[in-house]
Short mmCIF file of C-alpha atoms in Angstrom, two decimals:
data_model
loop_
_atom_site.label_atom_id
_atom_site.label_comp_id
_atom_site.label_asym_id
_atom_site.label_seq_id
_atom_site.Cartn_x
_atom_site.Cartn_y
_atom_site.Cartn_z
CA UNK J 1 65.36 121.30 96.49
CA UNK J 2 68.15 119.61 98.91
CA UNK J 3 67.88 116.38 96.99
CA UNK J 4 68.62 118.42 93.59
CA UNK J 5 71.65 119.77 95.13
CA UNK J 6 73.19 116.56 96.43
CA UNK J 7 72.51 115.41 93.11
CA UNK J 8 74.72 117.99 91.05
CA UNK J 9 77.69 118.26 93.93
CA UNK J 10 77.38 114.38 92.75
CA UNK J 11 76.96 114.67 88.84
CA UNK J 12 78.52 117.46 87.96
CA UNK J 13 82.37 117.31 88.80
CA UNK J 14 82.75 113.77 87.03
CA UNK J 15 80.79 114.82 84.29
CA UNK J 16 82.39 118.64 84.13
CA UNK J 17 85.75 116.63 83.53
CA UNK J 18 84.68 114.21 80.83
CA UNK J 19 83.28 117.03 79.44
CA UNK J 20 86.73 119.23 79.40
CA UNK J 21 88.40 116.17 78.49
CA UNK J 22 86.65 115.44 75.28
CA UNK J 23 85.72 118.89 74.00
CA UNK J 24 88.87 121.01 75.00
CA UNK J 25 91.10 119.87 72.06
CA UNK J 26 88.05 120.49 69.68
CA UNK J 27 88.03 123.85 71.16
CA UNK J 28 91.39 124.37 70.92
CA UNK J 29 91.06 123.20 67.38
CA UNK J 30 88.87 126.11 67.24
CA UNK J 31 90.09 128.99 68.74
CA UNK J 32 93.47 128.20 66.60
CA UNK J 33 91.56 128.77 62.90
CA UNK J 34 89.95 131.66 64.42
CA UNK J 35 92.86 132.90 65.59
CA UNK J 36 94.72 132.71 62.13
CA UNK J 37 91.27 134.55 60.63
CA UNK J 38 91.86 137.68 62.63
CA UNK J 39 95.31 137.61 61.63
CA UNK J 40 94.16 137.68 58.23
CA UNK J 41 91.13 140.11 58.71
CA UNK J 42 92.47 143.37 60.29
CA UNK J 43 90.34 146.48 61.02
CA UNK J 44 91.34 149.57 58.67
CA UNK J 45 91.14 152.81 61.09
CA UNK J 46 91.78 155.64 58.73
CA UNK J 47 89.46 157.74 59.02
CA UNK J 48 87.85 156.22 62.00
CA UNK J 49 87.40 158.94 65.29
CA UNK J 50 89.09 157.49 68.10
CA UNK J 51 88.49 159.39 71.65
CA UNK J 52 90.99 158.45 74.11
CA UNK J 53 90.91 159.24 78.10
CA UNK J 54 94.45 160.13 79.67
CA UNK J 55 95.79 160.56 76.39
CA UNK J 56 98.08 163.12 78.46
CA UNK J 57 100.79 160.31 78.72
CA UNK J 58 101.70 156.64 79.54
CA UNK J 59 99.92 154.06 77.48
CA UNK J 60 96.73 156.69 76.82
CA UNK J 61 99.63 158.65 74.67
CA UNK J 62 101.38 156.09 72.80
CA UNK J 63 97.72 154.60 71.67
CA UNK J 64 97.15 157.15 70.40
CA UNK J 65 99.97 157.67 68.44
CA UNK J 66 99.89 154.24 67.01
CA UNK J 67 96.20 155.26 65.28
CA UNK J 68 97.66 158.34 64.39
CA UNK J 69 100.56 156.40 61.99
CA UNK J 70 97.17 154.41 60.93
CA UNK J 71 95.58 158.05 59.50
CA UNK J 72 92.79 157.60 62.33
CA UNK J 73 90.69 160.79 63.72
CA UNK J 74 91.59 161.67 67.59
CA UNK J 75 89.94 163.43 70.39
CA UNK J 76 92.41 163.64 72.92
CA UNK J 77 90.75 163.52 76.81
CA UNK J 78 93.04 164.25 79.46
CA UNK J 79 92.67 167.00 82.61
CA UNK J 80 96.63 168.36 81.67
CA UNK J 81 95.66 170.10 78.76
CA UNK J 82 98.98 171.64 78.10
CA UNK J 83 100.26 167.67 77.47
CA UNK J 84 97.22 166.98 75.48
CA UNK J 85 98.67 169.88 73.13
CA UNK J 86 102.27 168.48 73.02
CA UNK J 87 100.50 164.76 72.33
CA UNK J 88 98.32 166.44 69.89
CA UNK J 89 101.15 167.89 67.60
CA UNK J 90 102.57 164.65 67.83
CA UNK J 91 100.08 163.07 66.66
CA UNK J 92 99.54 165.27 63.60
CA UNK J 93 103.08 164.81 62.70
CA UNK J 94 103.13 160.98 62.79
CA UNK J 95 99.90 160.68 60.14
CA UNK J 96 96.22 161.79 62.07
CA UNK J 97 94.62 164.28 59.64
CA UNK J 98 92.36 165.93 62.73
CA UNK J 99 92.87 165.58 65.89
CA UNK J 100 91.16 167.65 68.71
CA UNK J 101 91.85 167.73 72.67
CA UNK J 102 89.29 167.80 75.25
CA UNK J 103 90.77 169.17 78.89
CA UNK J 104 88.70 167.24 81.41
CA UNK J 105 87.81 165.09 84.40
CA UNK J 106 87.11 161.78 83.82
CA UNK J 107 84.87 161.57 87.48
CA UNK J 108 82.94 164.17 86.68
CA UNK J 109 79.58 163.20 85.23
CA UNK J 110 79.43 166.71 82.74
CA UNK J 111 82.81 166.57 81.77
CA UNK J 112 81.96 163.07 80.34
CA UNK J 113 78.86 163.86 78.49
CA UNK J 114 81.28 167.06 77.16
CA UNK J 115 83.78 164.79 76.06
CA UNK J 116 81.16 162.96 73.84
CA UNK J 117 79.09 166.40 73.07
CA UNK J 118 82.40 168.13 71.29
CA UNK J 119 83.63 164.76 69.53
CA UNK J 120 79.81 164.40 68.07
CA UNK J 121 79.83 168.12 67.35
CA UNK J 122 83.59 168.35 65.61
CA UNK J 123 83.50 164.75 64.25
CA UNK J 124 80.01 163.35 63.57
CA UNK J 125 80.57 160.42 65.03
CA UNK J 126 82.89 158.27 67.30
CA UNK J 127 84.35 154.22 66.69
CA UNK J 128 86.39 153.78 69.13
CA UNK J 129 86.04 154.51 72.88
CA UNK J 130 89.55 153.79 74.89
CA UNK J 131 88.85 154.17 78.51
CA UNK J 132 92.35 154.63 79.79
CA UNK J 133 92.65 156.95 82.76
CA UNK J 134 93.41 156.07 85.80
CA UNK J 135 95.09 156.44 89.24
CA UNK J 136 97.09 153.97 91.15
CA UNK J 137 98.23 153.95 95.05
CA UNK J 138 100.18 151.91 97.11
CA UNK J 139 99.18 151.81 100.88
CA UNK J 140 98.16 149.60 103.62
CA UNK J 141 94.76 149.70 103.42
CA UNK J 142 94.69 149.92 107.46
CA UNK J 143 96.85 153.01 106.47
CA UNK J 144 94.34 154.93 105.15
CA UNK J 145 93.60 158.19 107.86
CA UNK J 146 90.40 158.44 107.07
CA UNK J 147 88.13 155.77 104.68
CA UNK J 148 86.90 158.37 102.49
CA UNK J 149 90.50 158.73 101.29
CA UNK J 150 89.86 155.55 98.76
CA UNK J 151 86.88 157.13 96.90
CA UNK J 152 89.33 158.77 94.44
CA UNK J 153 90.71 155.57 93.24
CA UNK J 154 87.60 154.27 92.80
CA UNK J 155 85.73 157.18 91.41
CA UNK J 156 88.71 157.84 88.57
CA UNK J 157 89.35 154.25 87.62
CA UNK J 158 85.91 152.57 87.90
CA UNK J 159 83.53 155.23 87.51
CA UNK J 160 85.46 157.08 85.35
CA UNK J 161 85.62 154.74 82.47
CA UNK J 162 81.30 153.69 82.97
CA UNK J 163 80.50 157.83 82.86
CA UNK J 164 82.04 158.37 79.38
CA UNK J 165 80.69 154.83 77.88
CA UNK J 166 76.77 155.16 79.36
CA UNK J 167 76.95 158.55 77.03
CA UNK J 168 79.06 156.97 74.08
CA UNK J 169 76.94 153.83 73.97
CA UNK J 170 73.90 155.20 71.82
CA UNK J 171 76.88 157.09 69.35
CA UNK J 172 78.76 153.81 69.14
CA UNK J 173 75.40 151.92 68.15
CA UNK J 174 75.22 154.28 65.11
CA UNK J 175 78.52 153.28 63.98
CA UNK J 176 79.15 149.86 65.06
CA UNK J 177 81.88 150.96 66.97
CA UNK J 178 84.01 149.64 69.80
CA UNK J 179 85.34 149.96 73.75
CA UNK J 180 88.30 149.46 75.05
CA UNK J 181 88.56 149.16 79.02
CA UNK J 182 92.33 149.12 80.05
CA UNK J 183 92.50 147.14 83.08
CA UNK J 184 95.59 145.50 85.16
CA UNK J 185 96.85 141.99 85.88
CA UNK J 186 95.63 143.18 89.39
CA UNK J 187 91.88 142.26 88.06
CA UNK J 188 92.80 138.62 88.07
CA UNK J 189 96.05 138.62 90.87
CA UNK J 190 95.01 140.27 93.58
CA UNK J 191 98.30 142.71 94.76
CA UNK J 192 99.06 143.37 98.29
CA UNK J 193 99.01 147.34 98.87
CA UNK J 194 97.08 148.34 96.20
CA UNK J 195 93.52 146.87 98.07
CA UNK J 196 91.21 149.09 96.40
CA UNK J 197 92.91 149.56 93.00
CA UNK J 198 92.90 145.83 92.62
CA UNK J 199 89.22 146.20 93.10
CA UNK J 200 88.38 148.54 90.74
CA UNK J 201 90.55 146.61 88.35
CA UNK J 202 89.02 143.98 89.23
CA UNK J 203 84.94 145.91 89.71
CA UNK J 204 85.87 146.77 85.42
CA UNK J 205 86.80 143.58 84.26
CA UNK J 206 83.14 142.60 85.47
CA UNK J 207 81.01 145.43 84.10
CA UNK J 208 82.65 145.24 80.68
CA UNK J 209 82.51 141.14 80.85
CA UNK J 210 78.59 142.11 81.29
CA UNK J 211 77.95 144.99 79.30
CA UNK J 212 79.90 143.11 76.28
CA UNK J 213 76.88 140.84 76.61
CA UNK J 214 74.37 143.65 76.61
CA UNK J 215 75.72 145.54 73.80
CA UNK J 216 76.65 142.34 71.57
CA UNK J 217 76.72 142.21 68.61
CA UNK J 218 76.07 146.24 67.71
CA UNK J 219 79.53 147.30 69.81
CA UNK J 220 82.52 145.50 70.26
CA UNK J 221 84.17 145.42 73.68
CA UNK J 222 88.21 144.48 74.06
CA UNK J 223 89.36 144.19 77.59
CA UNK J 224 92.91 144.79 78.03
CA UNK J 225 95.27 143.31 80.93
CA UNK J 226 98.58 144.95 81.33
CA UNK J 227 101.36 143.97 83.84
CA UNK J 228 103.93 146.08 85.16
CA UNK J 229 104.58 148.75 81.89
CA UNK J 230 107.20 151.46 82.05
CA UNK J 231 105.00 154.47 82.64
CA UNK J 232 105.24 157.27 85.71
CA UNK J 233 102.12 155.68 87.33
CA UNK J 234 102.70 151.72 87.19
CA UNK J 235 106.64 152.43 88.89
CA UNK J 236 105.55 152.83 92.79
CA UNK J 237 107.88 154.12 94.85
CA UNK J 238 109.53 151.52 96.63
CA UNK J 239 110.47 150.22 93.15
CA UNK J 240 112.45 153.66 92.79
CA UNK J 241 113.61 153.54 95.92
CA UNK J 242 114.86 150.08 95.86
CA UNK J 243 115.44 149.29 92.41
CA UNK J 244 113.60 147.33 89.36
CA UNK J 245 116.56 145.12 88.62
CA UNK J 246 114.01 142.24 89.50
CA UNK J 247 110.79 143.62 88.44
CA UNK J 248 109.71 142.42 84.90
CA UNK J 249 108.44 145.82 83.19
CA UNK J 250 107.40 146.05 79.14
CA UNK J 251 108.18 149.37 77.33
CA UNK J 252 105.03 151.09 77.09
CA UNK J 253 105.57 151.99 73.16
CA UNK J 254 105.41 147.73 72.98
CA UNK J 255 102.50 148.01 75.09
CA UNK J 256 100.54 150.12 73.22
CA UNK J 257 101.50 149.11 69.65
CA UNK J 258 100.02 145.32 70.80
CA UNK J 259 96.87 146.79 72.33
CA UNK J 260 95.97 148.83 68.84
CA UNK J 261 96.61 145.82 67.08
CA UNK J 262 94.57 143.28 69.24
CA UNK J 263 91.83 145.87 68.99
CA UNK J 264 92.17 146.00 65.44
CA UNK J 265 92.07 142.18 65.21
CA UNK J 266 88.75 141.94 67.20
CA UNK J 267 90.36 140.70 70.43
CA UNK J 268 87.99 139.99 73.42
CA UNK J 269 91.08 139.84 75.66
CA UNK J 270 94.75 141.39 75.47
CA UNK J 271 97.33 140.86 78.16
CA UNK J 272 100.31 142.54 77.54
CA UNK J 273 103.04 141.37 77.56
CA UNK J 274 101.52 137.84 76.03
CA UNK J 275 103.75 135.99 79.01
CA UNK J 276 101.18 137.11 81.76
CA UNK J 277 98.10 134.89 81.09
CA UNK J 278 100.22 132.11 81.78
CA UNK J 279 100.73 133.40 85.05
CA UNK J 280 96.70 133.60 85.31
CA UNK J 281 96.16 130.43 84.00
CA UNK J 282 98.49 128.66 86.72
CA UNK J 283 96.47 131.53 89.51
CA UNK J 284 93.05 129.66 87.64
CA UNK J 285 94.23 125.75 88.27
CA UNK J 286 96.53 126.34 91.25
CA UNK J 287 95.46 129.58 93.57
CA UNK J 288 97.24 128.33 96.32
CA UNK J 289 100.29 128.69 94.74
CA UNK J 290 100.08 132.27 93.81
CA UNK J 291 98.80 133.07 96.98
CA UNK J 292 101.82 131.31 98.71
CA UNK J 293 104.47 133.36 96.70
CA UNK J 294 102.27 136.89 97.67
CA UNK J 295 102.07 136.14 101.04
CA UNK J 296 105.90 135.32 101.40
CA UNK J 297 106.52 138.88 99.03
CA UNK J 298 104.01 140.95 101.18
CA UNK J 299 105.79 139.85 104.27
CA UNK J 300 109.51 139.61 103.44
CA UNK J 301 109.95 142.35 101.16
CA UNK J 302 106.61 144.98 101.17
CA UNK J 303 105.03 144.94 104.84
CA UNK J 304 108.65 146.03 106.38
CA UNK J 305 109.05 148.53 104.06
CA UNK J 306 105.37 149.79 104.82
CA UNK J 307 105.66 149.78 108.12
CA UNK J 308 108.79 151.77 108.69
CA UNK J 309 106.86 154.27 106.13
#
């Protein structure tokens, strides 16, 4: 067993880089006409029931709204259920023919089988599953009082998402349907002060990379990636507090409008904006890098502001 492993440490870097070097532009080649084919094949949603978690606001709402100019059906999930009314008229207005609202809590294990239970009952069916909600914090994590204080984080945007879909999965098999997970930039790029909601980021982009295999090919899964997007939950405070002159935020109406139409294309993978796989391209090849420029932010600019906190 040692001798096999001396052997691959020895084979397998030279050959993993003739390898890359001969079949990456053929798969570049590749992923280019495939590419142009979803361009030209796009998914038709009228009609289609769409449930959506924190449809209450941020980029839950304005996905919504962009299948609701497409004539889709909506079931709107959201625990402020006087929002989900306001984003339900909305929605009505701007083209969805039906559209219900669910007041619920996405961490609770029989408000997620009631979320499926009343879409099934009203609808017949559900297509598309966009696991949305979520909760973000910015803290040391030495900060934390007591450890228990991380569970919600976890339980909301990791747990959360895997309730709803283990009781959509068997309704989604019915119609060849699809899930969307939204995720965060902070699944790939670790971010200083947000610990544990780069891990459950980070604990999604892994369950959906394996369930996608599980499920494949009777549902369709599309993880999204967005940066920093002008919403009330991705603008911490010390951005208010000290300004976002130099912070790099998208418009969470572009946001949304390029997630429906990846999904509608078929996409595996969104980041939004398009600029930030770059950035985890350059994290892949040269980690140290990133992790320089962190470090020097975390200590410069975030850890004094922390600590005076």
């Amino acid at each position: 067993m040692d001798m096999l492993h001396i052997i691959l440490n020895i084979l397998l870097p030279p050959l993993t880089i003739l390898f890359l070097f001969l079949f990456y532009p053929i798969y570049l080649f590749i992923k280019l006409l495939n590419c142009g084919c979803k361009h030209l094949w796009v998914e038709n949603v009228a009609g289609k029931v769409v449930l959506i978690t924190g449809a209450s606001s941020g980029i839950g709402e304005h996905v919504a709204y962009e299948y609701a100019k497409k004539g889709a059906y909506l079931a709107l999930v959201a625990r402020r259920e006087d929002r989900l009314h306001i984003v339900a008229e909305t929605s009505r207005q701007l083209g969805s023919r039906d559209v219900i609202t669910i007041p619920g809590d996405v961490t609770k294990i029989n408000d997620c089988m009631k979320f499926i239970n009343e879409t099934i009952s009203h609808f017949g069916k559900v297509d598309h599953l966009i696991n949305n909600a979520g909760v973000s914090q910015t803290v040391l994590f030495e900060s934390f009082s007591q450890i228990q204080d991380a569970n919600p984080i976890m339980d909301t945007n990791f747990w959360g998402s895997t309730y709803i879909t283990y009781y959509a999965i068997p309704h989604l098999r019915k119609s060849k349907g699809k899930i969307v997970v939204i995720t965060s930039a902070a699944a790939k790029i670790a971010i200083p002060v947000a610990t544990i909601y780069s891990a459950s980021k980070a604990a999604l982009l892994r369950f959906y990379e394996a369930l996608r295999i599980e499920l494949n090919p009777d549902i369709k899964v599309t993880i999204v990636f967005p940066g920093l997007i002008s919403t009330d939950m991705t603008t911490p405070e010390i951005i208010k507090r000290h300004g976002s002159d130099f912070i790099v935020s998208e418009p969470v109406n572009r946001c949304a409008k390029a997630i429906f139409q990846g999904v509608c294309r078929g996409e595996a993978y969104i980041e939004t904006p398009s600029w930030i796989k770059w950035f985890f391209l350059v994290k892949a090849v040269c980690p140290e890098l990133i992790n320089s420029i962190f470090n020097y932010s975390f200590i410069h600019f975030l850890k004094p502001y922390f600590k005076r906190e």
